[in-house]
């Protein structure tokens, strides 16, 4: 019981209410509606204190709950009002043991508040319970501190957890972020003092204090981040219910296989992931998984499979949604794109396999000619891509006709305080999140080449597309380098080299939004304040990579896409 539930339980007992255990079986597809209906019917006759799954007596399509209810009504009245084929109601009998305590008998599925070993009572069968009219001395079941009366005993909770509004954690994280800026400023001040011989002793003491502050701040930051992390299993369990419901609506047999549910990510990311994953699951059931008879014709198992997998990869979390359906029909997809005017007929043969598959992310494009309840409206996958991009992630798609389709979503583990690489371009300062940075190398102008308008270089046997930041944002300034750097950023399987003039170093930053007037400007994840009171723009590496790959051989990434 939570602390509040325990309080309500005690209050009802002290008011002379009887306790009843309702064991109810609900269909998973309609559990929310059915549980609300039960609460409405029970409300005039008592109070539902708590309910928990029993873990037994249910199948894949149903769940059984134990419901604890307090009421003045008799067992017969409640059975006539609330009883049904799926509902069993029993009274929880009182029992009287030692003169110091009165506790509730523990029926199946009901777990009473634990008692100290010395005050535990032997179990009493219901038949041994005293008559209802018998007077009962009501006392606290908690140990009574010496010198305290019954009325003075406080209500304690056995739970070790508390619920905290995520906004309170956001506030704490912002405060820690501001402290990080102060730490960086103190570090620069310490370095400046060390250069003055007269202040050597002061610089040593200041350096020691700075290192201690840095350690404690790192522990505080780590602790808050750990509190914000939740397992993806919370989201995956909801999706399992959705799959069962959607498969019934589509009249298809689908089995959902989940792995990596213990993978942890930031709470806010879990909340924002709900809708994108829902869209992908719906599309997999409606578009990809074939009907039973069609699967049997091609030698596939009669029951389709959707696999939901999650795992951590460096500072990112990867979520895969894979099905064994019919795959994406590229011919039908191209026809729909031509019909919508998104692709010219003469360009169809020139599109690469990846470019064709990426057409499903174009708004308004659908391969279904009939509009159903699940899909066919030309919305969904463009929303998925937009929402994932807002989280600093990227989505890749792989499909083979007749074999299946696989979506791979790569996201940062947290959106709170991050480490960033500070760079200079034409005298301007930018920050690149280190979660996306793979390496930084000298750029050899002699190794560069252009392939159909896109500047490239070869890095350890593979081709690396390049993006010059000064050309991207039309910057000009006094700072020039004969040999600039290429900061290699990557998300998922994609890589891009960002050409910069100078690498300043690594720094922890807190990303602040740009505000409503600039939020539509592409290429920036936000802004951050540096320790020397300067403001640096934070580059959105996934968005730059996405733009570079979408441009492909068409043209280089230009400022026209970001103005």
Coordinates of N, CA, C and O in Angstrom, one line a residue, residues 400-562:
X400 N 13.0 -5.5 -47.1 CA 13.2 -6.4 -48.2 C 11.8 -7.0 -48.6 O 11.1 -7.5 -47.7
X401 N 11.5 -6.9 -49.8 CA 10.2 -7.3 -50.3 C 9.9 -8.8 -50.0 O 10.7 -9.6 -50.4
X402 N 8.8 -9.0 -49.3 CA 8.5 -10.4 -49.0 C 9.1 -10.9 -47.7 O 8.7 -12.0 -47.3
X403 N 10.1 -10.2 -47.2 CA 10.8 -10.7 -46.0 C 10.4 -9.9 -44.8 O 10.1 -10.5 -43.7
X404 N 10.4 -8.6 -44.8 CA 10.0 -7.8 -43.7 C 10.6 -6.4 -43.7 O 11.3 -6.1 -44.6
X405 N 10.3 -5.7 -42.6 CA 10.8 -4.3 -42.5 C 11.3 -4.1 -41.1 O 10.8 -4.6 -40.2
X406 N 12.4 -3.2 -41.0 CA 13.0 -2.9 -39.8 C 13.2 -1.4 -39.7 O 13.9 -0.9 -40.5
X407 N 12.7 -0.8 -38.6 CA 13.0 0.6 -38.3 C 14.0 0.6 -37.1 O 13.8 -0.1 -36.1
X408 N 15.0 1.4 -37.2 CA 16.0 1.6 -36.2 C 16.0 3.1 -35.7 O 16.3 4.0 -36.5
X409 N 15.6 3.3 -34.5 CA 15.6 4.6 -33.9 C 16.8 4.8 -33.0 O 17.0 4.0 -32.0
X410 N 17.6 5.8 -33.2 CA 18.8 6.0 -32.3 C 18.6 7.4 -31.6 O 18.3 8.4 -32.3
X411 N 18.6 7.3 -30.3 CA 18.3 8.5 -29.5 C 19.4 8.7 -28.4 O 20.0 7.8 -28.0
X412 N 19.6 10.0 -27.9 CA 20.4 10.2 -26.8 C 19.8 9.6 -25.5 O 18.5 9.6 -25.5
X413 N 20.6 9.2 -24.6 CA 20.0 8.6 -23.3 C 19.3 9.7 -22.5 O 18.3 9.4 -21.9
X414 N 19.8 10.9 -22.5 CA 19.2 12.0 -21.8 C 19.3 13.3 -22.5 O 20.1 13.5 -23.4
X415 N 18.3 14.2 -22.2 CA 18.3 15.5 -22.8 C 18.7 16.6 -21.9 O 18.6 17.8 -22.1
X416 N 19.2 16.2 -20.7 CA 19.5 17.1 -19.6 C 21.0 17.7 -19.9 O 21.3 18.0 -21.0
X417 N 21.8 17.7 -18.9 CA 23.2 18.2 -19.0 C 23.9 17.3 -19.9 O 23.9 16.1 -19.8
X418 N 24.6 17.9 -20.9 CA 25.4 17.1 -21.8 C 26.8 17.7 -21.9 O 27.1 18.8 -21.6
X419 N 27.8 16.8 -22.4 CA 29.1 17.3 -22.7 C 29.1 17.7 -24.2 O 28.5 17.0 -25.0
X420 N 29.9 18.8 -24.4 CA 29.9 19.3 -25.8 C 31.3 19.6 -26.2 O 32.2 19.9 -25.3
X421 N 31.6 19.6 -27.5 CA 32.9 20.0 -28.1 C 32.7 21.4 -28.5 O 31.8 21.7 -29.4
X422 N 33.5 22.4 -28.0 CA 33.4 23.8 -28.4 C 34.3 24.0 -29.5 O 35.5 23.7 -29.5
X423 N 33.8 24.6 -30.6 CA 34.6 24.9 -31.8 C 34.4 26.3 -32.3 O 33.4 27.0 -31.9
X424 N 35.3 26.8 -33.1 CA 35.3 28.1 -33.7 C 35.2 28.0 -35.2 O 35.9 27.2 -35.8
X425 N 34.3 28.8 -35.8 CA 34.2 28.9 -37.2 C 34.0 30.4 -37.6 O 33.1 31.0 -37.1
X426 N 35.0 30.9 -38.3 CA 35.0 32.3 -38.7 C 34.8 33.2 -37.6 O 34.0 34.2 -37.6
X427 N 35.4 32.9 -36.4 CA 35.3 33.8 -35.3 C 34.1 33.6 -34.4 O 34.0 34.2 -33.4
X428 N 33.2 32.7 -34.9 CA 32.0 32.4 -34.1 C 32.2 31.1 -33.3 O 32.9 30.2 -33.7
X429 N 31.5 31.0 -32.2 CA 31.6 29.8 -31.3 C 30.4 29.0 -31.4 O 29.2 29.4 -31.4
X430 N 30.6 27.7 -31.6 CA 29.5 26.7 -31.7 C 29.8 25.5 -30.8 O 31.0 25.3 -30.4
X431 N 28.8 24.8 -30.3 CA 28.9 23.6 -29.5 C 28.3 22.4 -30.2 O 27.2 22.5 -30.8
X432 N 29.1 21.3 -30.2 CA 28.6 20.1 -30.8 C 28.5 19.0 -29.7 O 29.5 18.7 -29.1
X433 N 27.3 18.5 -29.5 CA 27.1 17.5 -28.4 C 28.1 16.3 -28.6 O 28.2 15.7 -29.7
X434 N 28.8 16.0 -27.6 CA 29.8 14.9 -27.7 C 29.2 13.5 -27.9 O 29.8 12.6 -28.4
X435 N 27.9 13.4 -27.6 CA 27.2 12.1 -27.8 C 27.2 11.8 -29.3 O 27.1 10.6 -29.6
X436 N 27.3 12.8 -30.1 CA 27.3 12.5 -31.6 C 28.7 12.6 -32.2 O 28.9 12.2 -33.4
X437 N 29.7 13.0 -31.4 CA 31.1 13.2 -32.0 C 31.8 11.8 -31.9 O 31.9 11.2 -30.8
X438 N 32.4 11.4 -33.0 CA 33.2 10.2 -33.0 C 34.6 10.4 -33.0 O 35.4 9.8 -32.3
X439 N 35.1 11.5 -33.7 CA 36.5 11.8 -33.7 C 36.7 13.2 -34.4 O 35.7 13.7 -35.0
X440 N 37.9 13.7 -34.3 CA 38.2 15.0 -35.0 C 39.6 14.8 -35.6 O 40.5 14.3 -35.0
X441 N 39.7 15.2 -36.9 CA 40.9 14.9 -37.7 C 41.3 16.2 -38.4 O 40.5 17.1 -38.7
X442 N 42.6 16.3 -38.8 CA 43.1 17.3 -39.7 C 42.4 17.1 -41.0 O 42.3 15.9 -41.5
X443 N 42.1 18.1 -41.7 CA 41.5 18.0 -43.0 C 42.5 18.3 -44.1 O 43.1 19.4 -44.1
X444 N 42.8 17.3 -44.9 CA 43.8 17.4 -46.0 C 43.1 17.9 -47.2 O 42.3 17.1 -47.8
X445 N 43.3 19.1 -47.7 CA 42.6 19.6 -48.9 C 42.9 18.8 -50.1 O 42.1 18.7 -51.0
X446 N 44.1 18.1 -50.1 CA 44.4 17.3 -51.3 C 43.6 16.0 -51.4 O 43.6 15.4 -52.5
X447 N 43.0 15.6 -50.3 CA 42.2 14.3 -50.2 C 40.8 14.6 -50.5 O 40.0 13.6 -50.5
X448 N 40.4 15.8 -50.8 CA 38.9 16.1 -51.0 C 38.6 15.9 -52.5 O 39.4 16.1 -53.4
X449 N 37.3 15.5 -52.7 CA 36.8 15.4 -54.0 C 35.3 15.7 -54.0 O 34.7 15.6 -52.9
X450 N 34.7 16.0 -55.1 CA 33.3 16.2 -55.2 C 32.6 15.2 -56.0 O 33.1 14.8 -57.1
X451 N 31.6 14.6 -55.5 CA 30.8 13.6 -56.2 C 29.4 14.2 -56.4 O 28.6 14.3 -55.5
X452 N 29.1 14.6 -57.7 CA 27.8 15.1 -58.1 C 27.4 16.3 -57.1 O 26.3 16.3 -56.6
X453 N 28.4 17.1 -56.9 CA 28.1 18.3 -56.1 C 28.3 18.2 -54.6 O 28.3 19.2 -53.9
X454 N 28.5 17.0 -54.1 CA 28.7 16.8 -52.6 C 30.2 16.6 -52.4 O 30.8 15.7 -53.0
X455 N 30.7 17.4 -51.5 CA 32.1 17.3 -51.1 C 32.3 16.0 -50.2 O 31.6 15.8 -49.3
X456 N 33.4 15.2 -50.6 CA 33.6 14.0 -49.9 C 35.1 13.9 -49.6 O 35.9 14.6 -50.1
X457 N 35.4 12.9 -48.7 CA 36.8 12.5 -48.4 C 36.8 11.0 -48.0 O 35.7 10.5 -47.6
X458 N 37.9 10.4 -48.2 CA 38.0 9.0 -47.8 C 38.6 8.9 -46.4 O 39.7 9.4 -46.2
X459 N 37.9 8.2 -45.5 CA 38.4 8.0 -44.1 C 38.5 6.5 -43.8 O 37.4 5.9 -43.7
X460 N 39.7 6.0 -43.7 CA 39.9 4.6 -43.5 C 39.1 3.7 -44.3 O 38.4 2.8 -43.9
X461 N 39.2 4.0 -45.6 CA 38.5 3.1 -46.6 C 37.1 3.3 -46.9 O 36.5 2.7 -47.8
X462 N 36.4 4.2 -46.1 CA 35.0 4.5 -46.4 C 34.8 6.0 -46.8 O 35.7 6.8 -46.4
X463 N 33.8 6.3 -47.5 CA 33.5 7.6 -47.9 C 32.8 8.4 -46.8 O 31.8 8.0 -46.3
X464 N 33.3 9.6 -46.6 CA 32.8 10.5 -45.6 C 32.3 11.8 -46.2 O 33.1 12.6 -46.7
X465 N 31.0 12.1 -46.3 CA 30.5 13.4 -46.8 C 30.9 14.5 -45.8 O 30.9 14.3 -44.6
X466 N 31.1 15.7 -46.4 CA 31.6 16.8 -45.6 C 30.5 17.9 -45.7 O 29.8 18.1 -46.7
X467 N 30.5 18.7 -44.6 CA 29.6 19.9 -44.5 C 30.4 21.0 -43.9 O 30.9 21.0 -42.8
X468 N 30.7 22.1 -44.7 CA 31.4 23.2 -44.2 C 30.5 24.2 -43.5 O 29.5 24.7 -44.1
X469 N 30.7 24.4 -42.2 CA 29.8 25.2 -41.4 C 29.8 26.6 -41.9 O 28.7 27.3 -41.9
X470 N 30.9 27.2 -42.3 CA 30.9 28.6 -42.8 C 30.0 28.8 -44.0 O 29.3 29.8 -44.2
X471 N 30.0 27.8 -44.9 CA 29.2 27.8 -46.1 C 27.7 27.5 -45.7 O 26.8 28.1 -46.3
X472 N 27.5 26.6 -44.8 CA 26.2 26.2 -44.4 C 25.4 27.4 -43.9 O 24.2 27.6 -44.2
X473 N 26.0 28.3 -43.0 CA 25.4 29.4 -42.4 C 25.8 30.7 -43.0 O 25.5 31.8 -42.4
X474 N 26.5 30.7 -44.1 CA 26.9 31.9 -44.8 C 27.7 32.8 -43.9 O 27.4 34.0 -43.8
X475 N 28.7 32.3 -43.3 CA 29.6 33.1 -42.3 C 30.8 33.6 -43.0 O 31.4 32.9 -43.9
X476 N 31.2 34.8 -42.6 CA 32.5 35.3 -43.1 C 33.2 36.0 -42.0 O 32.5 36.6 -41.1
X477 N 34.5 35.9 -41.9 CA 35.2 36.6 -40.8 C 36.7 36.5 -41.0 O 37.2 36.0 -42.0
X478 N 37.4 37.0 -40.0 CA 38.9 37.1 -40.2 C 39.6 35.8 -39.9 O 40.7 35.7 -40.4
X479 N 39.0 34.9 -39.2 CA 39.7 33.7 -38.8 C 39.8 32.7 -40.0 O 38.8 32.2 -40.4
X480 N 41.0 32.3 -40.4 CA 41.2 31.3 -41.5 C 42.3 30.4 -41.0 O 43.2 30.8 -40.4
X481 N 42.2 29.2 -41.4 CA 43.2 28.2 -41.2 C 43.6 27.5 -42.5 O 42.7 27.1 -43.3
X482 N 44.9 27.3 -42.7 CA 45.3 26.5 -43.9 C 44.8 25.1 -43.8 O 44.4 24.5 -44.8
X483 N 44.8 24.5 -42.6 CA 44.3 23.1 -42.5 C 43.3 23.1 -41.4 O 43.6 23.0 -40.2
X484 N 42.0 23.2 -41.8 CA 40.9 23.2 -40.8 C 40.7 21.7 -40.3 O 41.4 20.8 -40.7
X485 N 39.8 21.6 -39.3 CA 39.5 20.3 -38.8 C 38.2 19.8 -39.4 O 37.3 20.6 -39.8
X486 N 38.1 18.5 -39.4 CA 36.8 17.8 -39.7 C 36.4 17.1 -38.4 O 37.0 16.1 -38.0
X487 N 35.3 17.5 -37.8 CA 34.7 16.8 -36.7 C 33.7 15.8 -37.2 O 32.7 16.1 -37.8
X488 N 34.0 14.5 -37.0 CA 33.2 13.4 -37.5 C 32.1 13.2 -36.5 O 32.3 12.8 -35.4
X489 N 30.8 13.4 -37.0 CA 29.7 13.2 -36.1 C 28.9 12.0 -36.7 O 28.9 11.8 -38.0
X490 N 28.3 11.2 -35.9 CA 27.5 10.1 -36.4 C 26.4 9.8 -35.5 O 26.4 9.9 -34.3
X491 N 25.3 9.3 -36.1 CA 24.1 8.9 -35.4 C 23.6 7.6 -36.1 O 23.4 7.6 -37.3
X492 N 23.6 6.5 -35.4 CA 23.2 5.3 -36.0 C 24.3 4.8 -37.0 O 25.5 4.8 -36.6
X493 N 24.0 4.5 -38.2 CA 25.0 4.1 -39.2 C 25.5 5.2 -40.1 O 26.3 5.0 -41.0
X494 N 25.0 6.4 -39.8 CA 25.3 7.6 -40.7 C 26.4 8.4 -40.1 O 26.4 8.6 -38.9
X495 N 27.3 9.0 -41.0 CA 28.4 9.8 -40.5 C 28.5 11.0 -41.4 O 28.1 11.0 -42.6
X496 N 29.0 12.1 -40.8 CA 29.2 13.4 -41.5 C 30.3 14.1 -40.9 O 30.5 14.1 -39.7
X497 N 31.2 14.7 -41.8 CA 32.3 15.5 -41.3 C 31.9 17.0 -41.3 O 31.7 17.6 -42.4
X498 N 31.9 17.6 -40.1 CA 31.7 19.1 -40.0 C 33.0 19.8 -40.0 O 33.9 19.6 -39.2
X499 N 33.2 20.7 -41.0 CA 34.5 21.4 -41.2 C 34.5 22.6 -40.3 O 33.6 23.5 -40.5
X500 N 35.4 22.7 -39.4 CA 35.5 23.9 -38.5 C 37.0 24.4 -38.5 O 37.9 23.7 -39.0
X501 N 37.1 25.7 -38.0 CA 38.4 26.3 -38.1 C 39.3 25.9 -36.9 O 40.5 25.7 -37.0
X502 N 38.7 25.8 -35.7 CA 39.5 25.6 -34.5 C 38.6 24.8 -33.5 O 37.4 25.0 -33.4
X503 N 39.3 23.9 -32.7 CA 38.7 23.1 -31.7 C 39.2 23.7 -30.3 O 40.4 23.7 -30.1
X504 N 38.3 24.2 -29.5 CA 38.6 24.8 -28.3 C 38.8 23.8 -27.1 O 39.7 23.8 -26.4
X505 N 37.8 22.9 -27.0 CA 37.9 21.9 -26.0 C 36.5 21.4 -25.6 O 35.5 21.7 -26.2
X506 N 36.5 20.6 -24.5 CA 35.3 19.9 -24.1 C 34.7 20.7 -22.9 O 35.4 21.2 -22.1
X507 N 33.4 20.8 -22.8 CA 32.7 21.5 -21.7 C 31.3 20.9 -21.5 O 30.6 20.6 -22.5
X508 N 30.9 20.9 -20.2 CA 29.5 20.5 -19.9 C 28.6 21.7 -20.2 O 28.9 22.8 -19.7
X509 N 27.5 21.5 -20.8 CA 26.6 22.6 -21.2 C 25.1 22.2 -20.8 O 24.8 21.0 -20.7
X510 N 24.3 23.2 -20.7 CA 22.8 23.0 -20.6 C 22.2 23.7 -21.8 O 22.4 24.9 -22.0
X511 N 21.5 22.9 -22.6 CA 20.9 23.5 -23.8 C 19.6 24.2 -23.5 O 18.7 23.7 -22.8
X512 N 19.6 25.5 -23.9 CA 18.4 26.3 -23.7 C 17.7 26.5 -25.0 O 18.3 26.6 -26.1
X513 N 16.3 26.4 -25.1 CA 15.6 26.6 -26.3 C 15.8 28.0 -26.9 O 16.1 29.0 -26.2
X514 N 15.7 28.1 -28.2 CA 15.9 29.4 -28.9 C 14.7 30.3 -28.8 O 14.8 31.5 -29.1
X515 N 13.6 29.8 -28.4 CA 12.4 30.7 -28.3 C 11.5 30.5 -29.5 O 11.9 30.0 -30.5
X516 N 10.2 31.0 -29.3 CA 9.3 30.8 -30.4 C 9.6 31.4 -31.8 O 9.3 30.9 -32.8
X517 N 10.3 32.5 -31.7 CA 10.7 33.2 -33.0 C 11.7 32.4 -33.8 O 11.8 32.6 -35.0
X518 N 12.6 31.6 -33.2 CA 13.7 30.9 -33.9 C 13.5 29.4 -33.8 O 14.4 28.7 -34.3
X519 N 12.5 28.9 -33.2 CA 12.4 27.5 -33.0 C 12.3 26.7 -34.4 O 12.6 25.5 -34.4
X520 N 11.9 27.4 -35.4 CA 11.7 26.7 -36.7 C 13.0 26.7 -37.5 O 13.1 26.2 -38.6
X521 N 14.0 27.4 -37.0 CA 15.3 27.5 -37.8 C 16.0 26.1 -37.6 O 16.3 25.6 -36.5
X522 N 16.3 25.5 -38.7 CA 16.9 24.1 -38.7 C 18.4 24.2 -38.5 O 19.0 25.2 -38.8
X523 N 18.9 23.1 -38.0 CA 20.4 23.1 -37.8 C 20.9 23.4 -36.4 O 22.0 23.1 -36.1
X524 N 20.0 23.9 -35.5 CA 20.4 24.2 -34.2 C 19.5 23.5 -33.2 O 18.3 23.5 -33.3
X525 N 20.1 22.9 -32.2 CA 19.4 22.3 -31.1 C 19.0 23.3 -30.0 O 18.2 23.0 -29.2
X526 N 19.6 24.4 -30.0 CA 19.4 25.5 -29.0 C 20.6 26.3 -28.8 O 21.5 26.4 -29.7
X527 N 20.7 26.9 -27.6 CA 21.9 27.7 -27.3 C 22.3 27.4 -25.9 O 21.6 26.8 -25.1
X528 N 23.6 27.8 -25.6 CA 24.1 27.5 -24.2 C 25.0 28.7 -23.8 O 25.6 29.4 -24.7
X529 N 25.0 28.9 -22.5 CA 25.9 30.0 -22.0 C 27.2 29.4 -21.5 O 27.2 28.4 -20.8
X530 N 28.3 30.0 -22.0 CA 29.6 29.5 -21.6 C 30.1 30.3 -20.3 O 29.5 31.3 -19.9
X531 N 31.1 29.8 -19.7 CA 31.5 30.3 -18.4 C 32.0 31.8 -18.5 O 32.0 32.5 -17.5
X532 N 32.4 32.2 -19.7 CA 32.9 33.6 -19.8 C 31.8 34.6 -20.3 O 32.1 35.6 -20.9
X533 N 30.6 34.2 -20.0 CA 29.4 35.0 -20.3 C 29.1 35.1 -21.8 O 28.2 35.9 -22.2
X534 N 29.7 34.3 -22.6 CA 29.4 34.2 -24.0 C 28.3 33.2 -24.3 O 28.1 32.3 -23.5
X535 N 27.6 33.4 -25.3 CA 26.5 32.5 -25.7 C 26.9 31.8 -27.0 O 27.4 32.4 -28.0
X536 N 26.8 30.4 -27.0 CA 27.2 29.7 -28.2 C 26.0 28.9 -28.7 O 25.1 28.4 -27.9
X537 N 25.8 28.8 -30.0 CA 24.7 28.0 -30.6 C 25.1 26.6 -30.6 O 26.3 26.2 -30.9
X538 N 24.2 25.7 -30.3 CA 24.4 24.3 -30.2 C 24.0 23.6 -31.5 O 22.8 23.8 -31.9
X539 N 24.9 23.0 -32.3 CA 24.5 22.4 -33.5 C 23.7 21.1 -33.3 O 24.0 20.3 -32.5
X540 N 22.7 21.0 -34.2 CA 21.9 19.8 -34.1 C 22.4 18.8 -35.1 O 22.1 18.7 -36.3
X541 N 23.3 17.9 -34.6 CA 24.1 17.0 -35.4 C 23.1 16.0 -36.2 O 23.3 15.8 -37.4
X542 N 22.1 15.4 -35.5 CA 21.2 14.5 -36.3 C 20.5 15.2 -37.4 O 20.3 14.7 -38.5
X543 N 20.1 16.5 -37.2 CA 19.4 17.2 -38.3 C 20.4 17.5 -39.5 O 20.0 17.4 -40.6
X544 N 21.6 17.9 -39.2 CA 22.6 18.1 -40.2 C 22.9 16.8 -41.0 O 23.0 16.8 -42.2
X545 N 23.0 15.7 -40.3 CA 23.3 14.4 -41.0 C 22.1 14.1 -41.8 O 22.2 13.6 -43.0
X546 N 20.9 14.3 -41.3 CA 19.7 13.9 -42.1 C 19.6 14.8 -43.3 O 19.3 14.3 -44.4
X547 N 19.9 16.0 -43.2 CA 19.8 16.9 -44.4 C 20.9 16.5 -45.4 O 20.6 16.5 -46.6
X548 N 22.1 16.2 -45.0 CA 23.1 15.8 -45.9 C 22.8 14.5 -46.6 O 23.0 14.4 -47.9
X549 N 22.1 13.6 -46.0 CA 21.8 12.3 -46.6 C 20.6 12.5 -47.5 O 20.5 11.8 -48.6
X550 N 19.7 13.4 -47.2 CA 18.5 13.6 -48.0 C 18.9 14.3 -49.3 O 18.4 14.1 -50.4
X551 N 19.9 15.3 -49.1 CA 20.4 16.0 -50.3 C 21.1 15.0 -51.2 O 20.9 15.1 -52.4
X552 N 21.9 14.2 -50.6 CA 22.6 13.1 -51.4 C 23.3 13.7 -52.6 O 24.1 14.7 -52.4
X553 N 23.1 13.2 -53.7 CA 23.8 13.7 -54.9 C 23.1 14.9 -55.6 O 23.5 15.4 -56.6
X554 N 22.0 15.3 -55.0 CA 21.2 16.4 -55.6 C 22.0 17.7 -55.5 O 22.2 18.4 -56.5
X555 N 22.5 18.1 -54.3 CA 23.2 19.3 -54.1 C 23.9 19.3 -52.7 O 23.6 18.4 -51.9
X556 N 24.8 20.2 -52.5 CA 25.4 20.3 -51.2 C 24.4 20.9 -50.2 O 23.5 21.6 -50.6
X557 N 24.6 20.7 -48.9 CA 23.8 21.3 -47.9 C 24.0 22.8 -48.0 O 25.1 23.3 -47.8
X558 N 23.0 23.6 -48.2 CA 23.1 25.1 -48.4 C 22.4 25.9 -47.4 O 21.5 25.4 -46.7
X559 N 22.7 27.2 -47.3 CA 22.1 28.0 -46.3 C 20.6 28.2 -46.6 O 19.8 28.6 -45.8
X560 N 20.2 28.0 -47.9 CA 18.8 28.2 -48.2 C 17.9 27.3 -47.5 O 16.7 27.6 -47.3
X561 N 18.4 26.1 -47.0 CA 17.6 25.2 -46.2 C 17.5 25.6 -44.7 O 16.8 24.9 -44.0
X562 N 18.3 26.6 -44.3 CA 18.3 26.9 -42.9 C 17.9 28.4 -42.6 O 18.0 28.8 -41.5

